[in-house]
Amino acid sequence: MKRRYKFLGGVLVGLGIVLICGGIYLFNNSLITIYHPKAYESSGNMRLDKKLSSKEAKEDIDQIINTIEDTHPIFLEKVPESYNKAKYELLKKQSEETSVGQLQIELNRYLASIQDGHTHTFWNEGKWLDVNWKYINNKLILLDKDNNITNKEVIMINDKKIDQIIKFIKDIFPSENYMASEKNSFIYSKSSLILENLGIDTSHKVSAIIRDIDKNKEEVMSLGYTNDQEKKFNNYEISSEKIDKNTIYIKLGICEENEQLDKVVKELKKSMKDSVKNVIIDVRDNPGGNSNACSKLLDAINIVPGNFGATIRFSKLAQERFGYAKSHGYVIYDRRNEVVKNEDINLYVLTNENTFSSAQWLATWIQDGKLGIIVGQGSSNMPSSFGDVITFQLNNSKIECQVSYKKWLRPDVSKDSERTLEPDVKVEYNKDSLEKTLELINS
């Protein structure tokens, strides 16, 4: 009898040890939620002209540094020297009185050192130059009313050379690759706040010196302002269109699971039964969202992509926002590039510099798994990058910020060093990627 009790006791102890070890493993390697999540709420709007005392500025600087270092996954790795330098420069500003607008500039410069397009302040701007241009091949080129490239290059604004303006922009806005740098350059070269910080008087119209590239002649153009921030690239359309009996075109303007997506998926599945041979998914100007939207489209055409790997960092901010059990540490999920192809269709994905986050995932899945052809321009978002953001607000300036708390690793480990997802078929800015795709299909 005693032996039996000893045996049962041993079994119970063993089970207890297994349960404890299993519990510890799950606690350390799972996204366990035990707290009630707290949604982000703004505590008020910022005013660019508001003056902050040195004490108020110091508090906000300390707040953003502590939040970033406690939350961002880059601090699980070797921190780049550019970050340490930017942090040092920001801390030197703690003893100075400043305006909210100037503090926004300094915080942007600090965050840009991480080179994460998801981690930044919410840039607030009063007015923008009312002009249409594009930064291409290190030149700021005017566009015509139809967004076509002209032969006119902007070389100066008032007394500042464009190169000086672009250098300043590169210092204070994060860019993950050359596409992001070009995008920042043509957007923020219109910013009155940027121009003011470079000593340009924006209280009235500015003068732009324009050079005719073909004739090598210069002219002066007077530029006024608009209150609209950069025009929206996208109307978030999700739709489908049968181009012919063999080809269906899907416009995925945003990665969102909604009624429009469900309708498109239904139409796509019907087209597959009708033996459609060519599927075009257009994610140009798609800012991202929920990657499940992309998965549903691939599932509808009987394609299974690989998996992104992930490092998810726990922090006080992540715990507050999502209710995680842990306020520090991290979990790692492995990537894989095992795929299921559909040999019966030709898949084309259209991208450009504004294809971002989850939309860029779709293109990466396709390219890494050799599941189709990418057509267009490269994305401003790295294929392996930081992402999934948490929004927070600084107490005194009311500047709103967002920070990544995950790092995503593309399915194909051999391509980790690539900073830009270059298309398989590159299309120049002034050409239509859809037209090019239809040419490829017809040929």
Coordinates of C-alpha atoms in Angstrom, one line a residue:
M1 CA 0.0 0.0 0.0
K2 CA 2.8 2.4 0.9
R3 CA 4.5 1.6 -2.3
R4 CA 1.4 2.4 -4.2
Y5 CA 1.0 5.8 -2.4
K6 CA 4.7 6.5 -3.1
F7 CA 4.1 5.7 -6.8
L8 CA 1.0 7.9 -7.0
G9 CA 2.8 10.6 -5.1
G10 CA 5.6 10.4 -7.6
V11 CA 3.2 10.6 -10.5
L12 CA 1.5 13.7 -9.1
V13 CA 4.8 15.4 -8.4
G14 CA 5.8 14.6 -11.9
L15 CA 2.6 16.0 -13.4
G16 CA 3.0 19.0 -11.2
I17 CA 6.5 19.6 -12.5
V18 CA 5.3 19.2 -16.1
L19 CA 2.4 21.6 -15.6
I20 CA 4.6 24.2 -13.9
C21 CA 7.3 23.9 -16.7
G22 CA 4.6 24.0 -19.3
G23 CA 3.0 27.1 -17.7
I24 CA 6.4 28.8 -17.5
Y25 CA 7.1 28.0 -21.2
L26 CA 3.7 29.2 -22.3
F27 CA 4.1 32.4 -20.2
N28 CA 7.4 33.2 -21.8
N29 CA 6.6 32.1 -25.4
S30 CA 2.9 33.1 -25.9
L31 CA 0.9 36.2 -26.2
I32 CA -1.1 35.7 -23.0
T33 CA -3.6 38.5 -22.3
I34 CA -4.8 38.9 -18.7
Y35 CA -5.3 42.7 -18.4
H36 CA -8.2 44.7 -19.8
P37 CA -6.8 46.5 -22.9
K38 CA -6.9 50.3 -22.9
A39 CA -7.6 51.9 -26.3
Y40 CA -5.6 55.0 -27.3
E41 CA -7.3 58.3 -26.7
S42 CA -5.9 61.7 -27.5
S43 CA -5.7 64.1 -24.6
G44 CA -5.9 67.2 -26.8
N45 CA -4.5 68.7 -30.0
M46 CA -1.0 70.1 -30.4
R47 CA -0.4 73.7 -31.3
L48 CA 2.8 74.3 -33.3
D49 CA 3.3 77.9 -31.9
K50 CA 2.8 76.9 -28.2
K51 CA 5.9 77.7 -26.1
L52 CA 7.3 75.0 -23.8
S53 CA 9.5 75.7 -20.8
S54 CA 12.8 73.9 -20.5
K55 CA 11.2 71.7 -17.8
E56 CA 8.2 70.8 -20.1
A57 CA 10.5 70.0 -23.0
K58 CA 12.7 67.9 -20.8
E59 CA 9.7 65.9 -19.6
D60 CA 8.5 65.2 -23.1
I61 CA 12.0 64.3 -24.3
D62 CA 12.5 61.9 -21.4
Q63 CA 9.0 60.4 -22.1
I64 CA 9.7 59.6 -25.7
I65 CA 13.2 58.2 -25.1
N66 CA 11.9 55.9 -22.3
T67 CA 8.9 54.8 -24.4
I68 CA 10.9 54.1 -27.5
E69 CA 13.7 52.2 -25.7
D70 CA 11.2 50.2 -23.7
T71 CA 9.1 49.2 -26.7
H72 CA 11.0 49.1 -30.0
P73 CA 12.4 45.7 -31.0
I74 CA 15.7 47.3 -32.3
F75 CA 16.8 47.4 -28.7
L76 CA 16.9 43.6 -28.6
E77 CA 19.7 43.8 -31.1
K78 CA 22.8 45.9 -31.5
V79 CA 21.7 49.5 -31.4
P80 CA 23.0 51.5 -34.4
E81 CA 25.6 54.2 -33.6
S82 CA 23.3 56.7 -35.5
Y83 CA 20.7 56.2 -32.7
N84 CA 23.2 56.9 -29.9
K85 CA 24.3 60.0 -31.6
A86 CA 20.8 61.2 -32.2
K87 CA 19.8 60.5 -28.6
Y88 CA 22.8 62.5 -27.4
E89 CA 21.9 65.5 -29.6
L90 CA 18.3 65.4 -28.4
L91 CA 19.3 65.2 -24.7
K92 CA 21.3 68.4 -25.2
K93 CA 18.1 70.2 -26.0
Q94 CA 16.6 69.5 -22.6
S95 CA 17.9 72.7 -21.1
E96 CA 16.3 74.9 -23.8
E97 CA 12.9 76.6 -24.1
T98 CA 11.3 75.8 -27.4
S99 CA 8.1 75.8 -29.4
V100 CA 6.1 72.7 -30.1
G101 CA 6.9 73.0 -33.8
Q102 CA 10.6 73.1 -33.1
L103 CA 10.4 70.2 -30.7
Q104 CA 8.6 68.2 -33.4
I105 CA 11.6 68.7 -35.7
E106 CA 14.0 67.5 -33.0
L107 CA 12.0 64.5 -32.1
N108 CA 11.7 63.6 -35.7
R109 CA 15.4 63.8 -36.2
Y110 CA 15.8 61.5 -33.1
L111 CA 13.3 58.9 -34.4
A112 CA 14.7 59.0 -38.0
S113 CA 17.9 57.5 -36.7
I114 CA 16.1 54.1 -36.2
Q115 CA 15.2 54.1 -39.9
D116 CA 11.8 52.5 -39.3
G117 CA 9.0 53.9 -41.5
H118 CA 6.4 52.9 -38.9
T119 CA 8.0 54.7 -36.0
H120 CA 7.6 58.5 -36.2
T121 CA 5.6 61.5 -34.9
F122 CA 2.3 62.4 -36.5
W123 CA 3.6 65.3 -38.6
N124 CA 1.5 68.4 -38.1
E125 CA 1.7 71.1 -40.7
G126 CA 0.0 74.4 -41.2
K127 CA 0.5 74.8 -45.0
W128 CA 2.1 73.3 -48.0
L129 CA 3.4 74.6 -51.2
D130 CA 0.7 74.4 -53.9
V131 CA 2.8 72.6 -56.6
N132 CA 3.0 69.2 -58.2
W133 CA 6.5 67.7 -58.4
K134 CA 8.4 64.4 -58.0
Y135 CA 11.9 63.6 -56.8
I136 CA 13.5 61.3 -59.4
N137 CA 17.1 60.3 -59.8
N138 CA 18.3 63.1 -57.4
K139 CA 16.3 65.8 -59.2
L140 CA 13.1 67.6 -58.2
I141 CA 11.0 67.4 -61.4
L142 CA 7.8 69.3 -62.1
L143 CA 4.8 67.3 -63.2
D144 CA 2.1 68.4 -65.5
K145 CA -1.7 68.4 -64.7
D146 CA -1.9 64.7 -65.6
N147 CA 1.0 63.8 -63.3
N148 CA 3.4 63.3 -66.3
I149 CA 7.0 64.1 -65.9
T150 CA 8.1 67.3 -67.6
N151 CA 11.6 68.5 -68.6
K152 CA 11.6 71.2 -65.9
E153 CA 13.8 70.7 -62.8
V154 CA 13.5 72.8 -59.6
I155 CA 16.9 73.9 -58.5
M156 CA 16.2 76.5 -55.8
I157 CA 13.5 77.8 -53.5
N158 CA 14.3 81.5 -52.6
D159 CA 18.0 81.4 -51.8
K160 CA 18.2 77.7 -50.8
K161 CA 19.4 75.1 -53.2
I162 CA 17.2 72.0 -53.5
D163 CA 20.2 69.8 -52.3
Q164 CA 20.2 71.7 -49.0
I165 CA 16.5 71.2 -48.5
I166 CA 16.7 67.4 -49.4
K167 CA 19.6 66.9 -47.0
F168 CA 17.6 68.4 -44.2
I169 CA 14.6 66.2 -45.0
K170 CA 16.7 63.1 -45.0
D171 CA 18.0 64.0 -41.5
I172 CA 14.6 64.3 -39.9
F173 CA 12.3 61.7 -41.6
P174 CA 12.9 57.9 -41.4
S175 CA 13.6 56.1 -44.7
E176 CA 14.0 52.4 -44.9
N177 CA 15.4 52.5 -48.5
Y178 CA 15.9 54.7 -51.5
M179 CA 12.3 54.6 -52.5
A180 CA 11.3 56.0 -49.0
S181 CA 13.9 58.7 -49.3
E182 CA 12.6 59.8 -52.7
K183 CA 9.0 59.8 -51.4
N184 CA 9.9 61.9 -48.3
S185 CA 11.9 64.3 -50.5
F186 CA 9.0 65.3 -52.8
I187 CA 6.4 65.4 -50.1
Y188 CA 8.3 67.4 -47.4
S189 CA 10.0 69.8 -49.8
K190 CA 6.5 71.4 -49.9
S191 CA 6.3 71.8 -46.1
S192 CA 6.3 75.4 -44.9
L193 CA 7.6 74.2 -41.5
I194 CA 10.6 72.6 -43.1
L195 CA 11.3 75.6 -45.3
E196 CA 11.0 77.9 -42.2
N197 CA 13.6 75.9 -40.3
L198 CA 15.9 76.4 -43.3
G199 CA 15.5 80.2 -43.0
I200 CA 13.0 80.6 -45.9
D201 CA 10.4 83.2 -45.3
T202 CA 7.0 81.5 -45.8
S203 CA 4.8 84.5 -44.7
H204 CA 4.2 85.1 -48.4
K205 CA 4.8 83.3 -51.7
V206 CA 8.2 81.9 -52.4
S207 CA 10.2 81.9 -55.7
A208 CA 11.3 78.7 -57.3
I209 CA 14.1 78.7 -59.8
I210 CA 13.2 76.3 -62.6
R211 CA 15.7 75.0 -65.2
D212 CA 14.6 73.7 -68.5
I213 CA 16.6 70.5 -68.8
D214 CA 16.5 70.3 -72.6
K215 CA 17.2 74.0 -73.3
N216 CA 19.3 74.7 -70.2
K217 CA 17.4 77.8 -69.5
E218 CA 16.1 79.1 -66.2
E219 CA 12.9 80.8 -65.2
V220 CA 11.3 81.9 -61.9
M221 CA 8.0 80.4 -60.7
S222 CA 6.0 82.0 -57.9
L223 CA 4.5 79.4 -55.5
G224 CA 1.6 79.9 -53.1
Y225 CA 0.2 77.5 -50.5
T226 CA -2.6 75.1 -49.8
N227 CA -4.0 74.1 -46.4
D228 CA -4.3 70.5 -47.5
Q229 CA -1.6 68.1 -46.5
E230 CA -0.1 66.0 -49.3
K231 CA -3.0 64.8 -51.5
K232 CA -4.2 61.4 -50.6
F233 CA -2.9 58.7 -52.9
N234 CA -5.8 56.4 -52.4
N235 CA -9.5 56.1 -52.0
Y236 CA -9.2 52.7 -50.3
E237 CA -11.2 51.0 -53.1
I238 CA -11.6 47.2 -53.1
S239 CA -13.2 46.0 -56.3
S240 CA -12.9 43.5 -59.2
E241 CA -13.3 43.7 -62.9
K242 CA -13.3 41.0 -65.6
I243 CA -11.0 42.4 -68.3
D244 CA -11.7 39.5 -70.7
K245 CA -12.7 35.8 -70.3
N246 CA -9.1 34.9 -69.3
T247 CA -8.2 37.9 -67.1
I248 CA -9.5 39.4 -63.8
Y249 CA -8.3 42.6 -62.3
I250 CA -8.5 43.1 -58.5
K251 CA -8.0 46.6 -57.0
L252 CA -7.0 46.2 -53.3
G253 CA -6.8 49.8 -52.1
I254 CA -6.5 48.9 -48.4
C255 CA -5.9 45.6 -46.6
E256 CA -9.2 45.4 -44.8
E257 CA -11.7 42.6 -44.2
N258 CA -15.1 44.1 -45.1
E259 CA -18.1 43.5 -47.4
Q260 CA -16.2 44.8 -50.4
L261 CA -13.5 42.3 -49.9
D262 CA -16.0 39.5 -49.4
K263 CA -17.6 40.4 -52.7
V264 CA -14.3 40.4 -54.5
V265 CA -13.3 37.0 -53.0
K266 CA -16.7 35.6 -54.1
E267 CA -16.1 36.9 -57.6
L268 CA -12.6 35.6 -57.7
K269 CA -13.6 32.1 -56.7
K270 CA -16.3 32.2 -59.4
S271 CA -13.7 33.3 -62.0
M272 CA -11.5 30.4 -61.0
K273 CA -14.3 27.9 -61.7
D274 CA -14.7 29.7 -65.1
S275 CA -11.0 28.8 -65.8
V276 CA -9.6 32.3 -65.7
K277 CA -5.9 32.1 -66.5
N278 CA -4.6 35.6 -65.4
V279 CA -5.1 37.3 -62.0
I280 CA -3.9 40.8 -61.5
I281 CA -3.9 42.2 -57.9
D282 CA -3.2 45.9 -57.7
V283 CA -1.8 47.1 -54.4
R284 CA -0.4 50.4 -55.7
D285 CA -1.0 53.2 -53.1
N286 CA -2.2 50.6 -50.5
P287 CA -1.0 51.8 -47.1
G288 CA -1.5 48.3 -45.5
G289 CA -3.8 47.2 -42.7
N290 CA -4.8 43.6 -42.0
S291 CA -2.7 40.9 -43.8
N292 CA -5.6 38.5 -43.6
A293 CA -7.2 40.5 -46.5
C294 CA -4.2 39.4 -48.7
S295 CA -4.4 35.8 -47.4
K296 CA -8.1 35.6 -48.4
L297 CA -7.3 36.7 -52.0
L298 CA -4.5 34.1 -52.3
D299 CA -6.7 31.4 -50.7
A300 CA -9.4 32.2 -53.3
I301 CA -6.9 31.4 -56.1
N302 CA -5.6 28.3 -54.3
I303 CA -2.2 29.6 -53.4
V304 CA -0.6 29.2 -50.0
P305 CA 2.3 31.5 -49.3
G306 CA 5.2 31.1 -46.8
N307 CA 5.2 32.6 -43.3
F308 CA 6.8 35.8 -42.1
G309 CA 8.9 35.2 -38.9
A310 CA 8.4 37.7 -36.0
T311 CA 10.0 39.0 -32.9
I312 CA 7.3 40.5 -30.6
R313 CA 8.5 42.7 -27.8
F314 CA 6.6 43.1 -24.6
S315 CA 6.6 46.5 -22.8
K316 CA 4.6 48.6 -20.4
L317 CA 3.0 50.4 -23.3
A318 CA 2.1 47.1 -25.2
Q319 CA 0.8 45.7 -21.9
E320 CA -1.5 48.7 -21.4
R321 CA -2.7 48.8 -25.0
F322 CA -3.2 45.0 -25.5
G323 CA -3.5 43.6 -22.0
Y324 CA -0.5 41.3 -22.3
A325 CA 0.5 39.4 -19.1
K326 CA 4.1 40.5 -19.4
S327 CA 5.6 44.0 -19.4
H328 CA 9.0 43.0 -20.6
G329 CA 10.7 40.2 -22.6
Y330 CA 9.8 38.9 -26.1
V331 CA 8.7 35.9 -28.1
I332 CA 10.0 34.7 -31.4
Y333 CA 8.1 33.0 -34.2
D334 CA 10.0 31.2 -37.0
R335 CA 9.6 31.9 -40.6
R336 CA 9.1 29.4 -43.4
N337 CA 9.1 29.6 -47.2
E338 CA 7.1 26.4 -48.0
V339 CA 4.4 27.3 -50.5
V340 CA 1.6 25.8 -52.5
K341 CA 1.5 27.1 -56.1
N342 CA -1.3 27.1 -58.6
E343 CA 0.2 26.2 -61.9
D344 CA -3.0 26.8 -63.7
I345 CA -2.9 30.6 -63.3
N346 CA -0.5 33.5 -64.0
L347 CA -0.5 35.9 -61.0
Y348 CA 0.6 39.5 -61.3
V349 CA 0.9 42.0 -58.4
L350 CA 1.2 45.7 -59.1
T351 CA 3.3 47.8 -56.6
N352 CA 4.7 51.3 -56.2
E353 CA 6.5 53.3 -53.5
N354 CA 3.2 53.7 -51.6
T355 CA 2.7 50.0 -51.3
F356 CA 3.3 49.6 -47.6
S357 CA 3.1 47.3 -44.6
S358 CA 0.6 44.4 -45.1
A359 CA 0.3 45.3 -48.8
Q360 CA 4.0 45.0 -49.2
W361 CA 3.7 41.6 -47.4
L362 CA 1.6 40.4 -50.3
A363 CA 4.3 41.3 -52.8
T364 CA 7.0 39.7 -50.6
W365 CA 5.0 36.5 -50.3
I366 CA 4.7 36.3 -54.0
Q367 CA 8.3 37.1 -54.8
D368 CA 9.9 34.9 -52.1
G369 CA 7.7 31.9 -53.0
K370 CA 8.1 32.5 -56.8
L371 CA 4.3 32.5 -57.0
G372 CA 3.9 35.2 -59.6
I373 CA 5.3 38.4 -61.1
I374 CA 5.7 41.8 -59.4
V375 CA 5.2 44.7 -61.8
G376 CA 5.8 48.4 -61.1
Q377 CA 8.1 50.3 -58.8
G378 CA 9.7 49.2 -55.5
S379 CA 8.1 49.7 -52.1
S380 CA 9.2 52.3 -49.5
N381 CA 8.8 49.6 -46.9
M382 CA 11.6 47.0 -46.4
P383 CA 10.6 43.3 -47.0
S384 CA 12.0 42.4 -43.6
S385 CA 11.1 45.4 -41.4
F386 CA 9.6 46.6 -38.1
G387 CA 5.8 47.1 -37.8
D388 CA 2.6 46.7 -35.9
V389 CA 2.5 50.1 -34.1
I390 CA 1.3 51.5 -30.8
T391 CA 0.2 55.1 -30.7
F392 CA 1.0 57.4 -27.7
Q393 CA 1.0 61.1 -26.9
L394 CA 3.6 63.3 -25.2
N395 CA 2.1 64.9 -22.1
N396 CA 3.1 68.6 -22.5
S397 CA 3.4 69.2 -26.2
K398 CA 0.6 66.9 -27.1
I399 CA 2.7 65.6 -30.0
E400 CA 1.3 62.2 -31.1
C401 CA 3.7 59.4 -31.9
Q402 CA 3.7 55.8 -33.0
V403 CA 6.3 53.1 -32.3
S404 CA 6.7 49.5 -33.7
Y405 CA 6.7 46.7 -31.2
K406 CA 7.3 43.8 -33.7
K407 CA 10.0 42.9 -36.2
W408 CA 8.9 40.9 -39.2
L409 CA 11.3 38.6 -41.2
R410 CA 10.5 37.8 -44.8
P411 CA 10.0 34.1 -45.6
D412 CA 13.2 33.8 -47.7
V413 CA 16.1 34.1 -45.3
S414 CA 18.6 34.4 -48.1
K415 CA 17.1 37.8 -49.1
D416 CA 17.2 39.4 -45.6
S417 CA 19.9 41.9 -46.7
E418 CA 17.7 43.4 -49.4
R419 CA 16.3 46.8 -48.4
T420 CA 13.9 47.2 -51.3
L421 CA 11.4 44.8 -52.8
E422 CA 12.4 45.4 -56.4
P423 CA 9.7 44.4 -59.0
D424 CA 10.4 41.6 -61.4
V425 CA 9.3 43.9 -64.2
K426 CA 10.2 47.5 -63.5
V427 CA 7.9 50.3 -64.9
E428 CA 9.0 53.9 -65.0
Y429 CA 7.0 56.4 -63.0
N430 CA 5.3 58.0 -66.0
K431 CA 4.2 54.6 -67.4
D432 CA 1.1 52.6 -66.4
S433 CA 1.9 49.3 -64.6
L434 CA -1.5 47.9 -65.5
E435 CA -1.0 48.6 -69.2
K436 CA 2.5 47.0 -69.0
T437 CA 0.9 43.9 -67.3
L438 CA -1.7 43.5 -70.0
E439 CA 1.1 43.7 -72.6
L440 CA 2.9 40.9 -70.8
I441 CA -0.3 38.8 -70.8
N442 CA -1.0 39.5 -74.5
S443 CA 2.6 38.6 -75.5

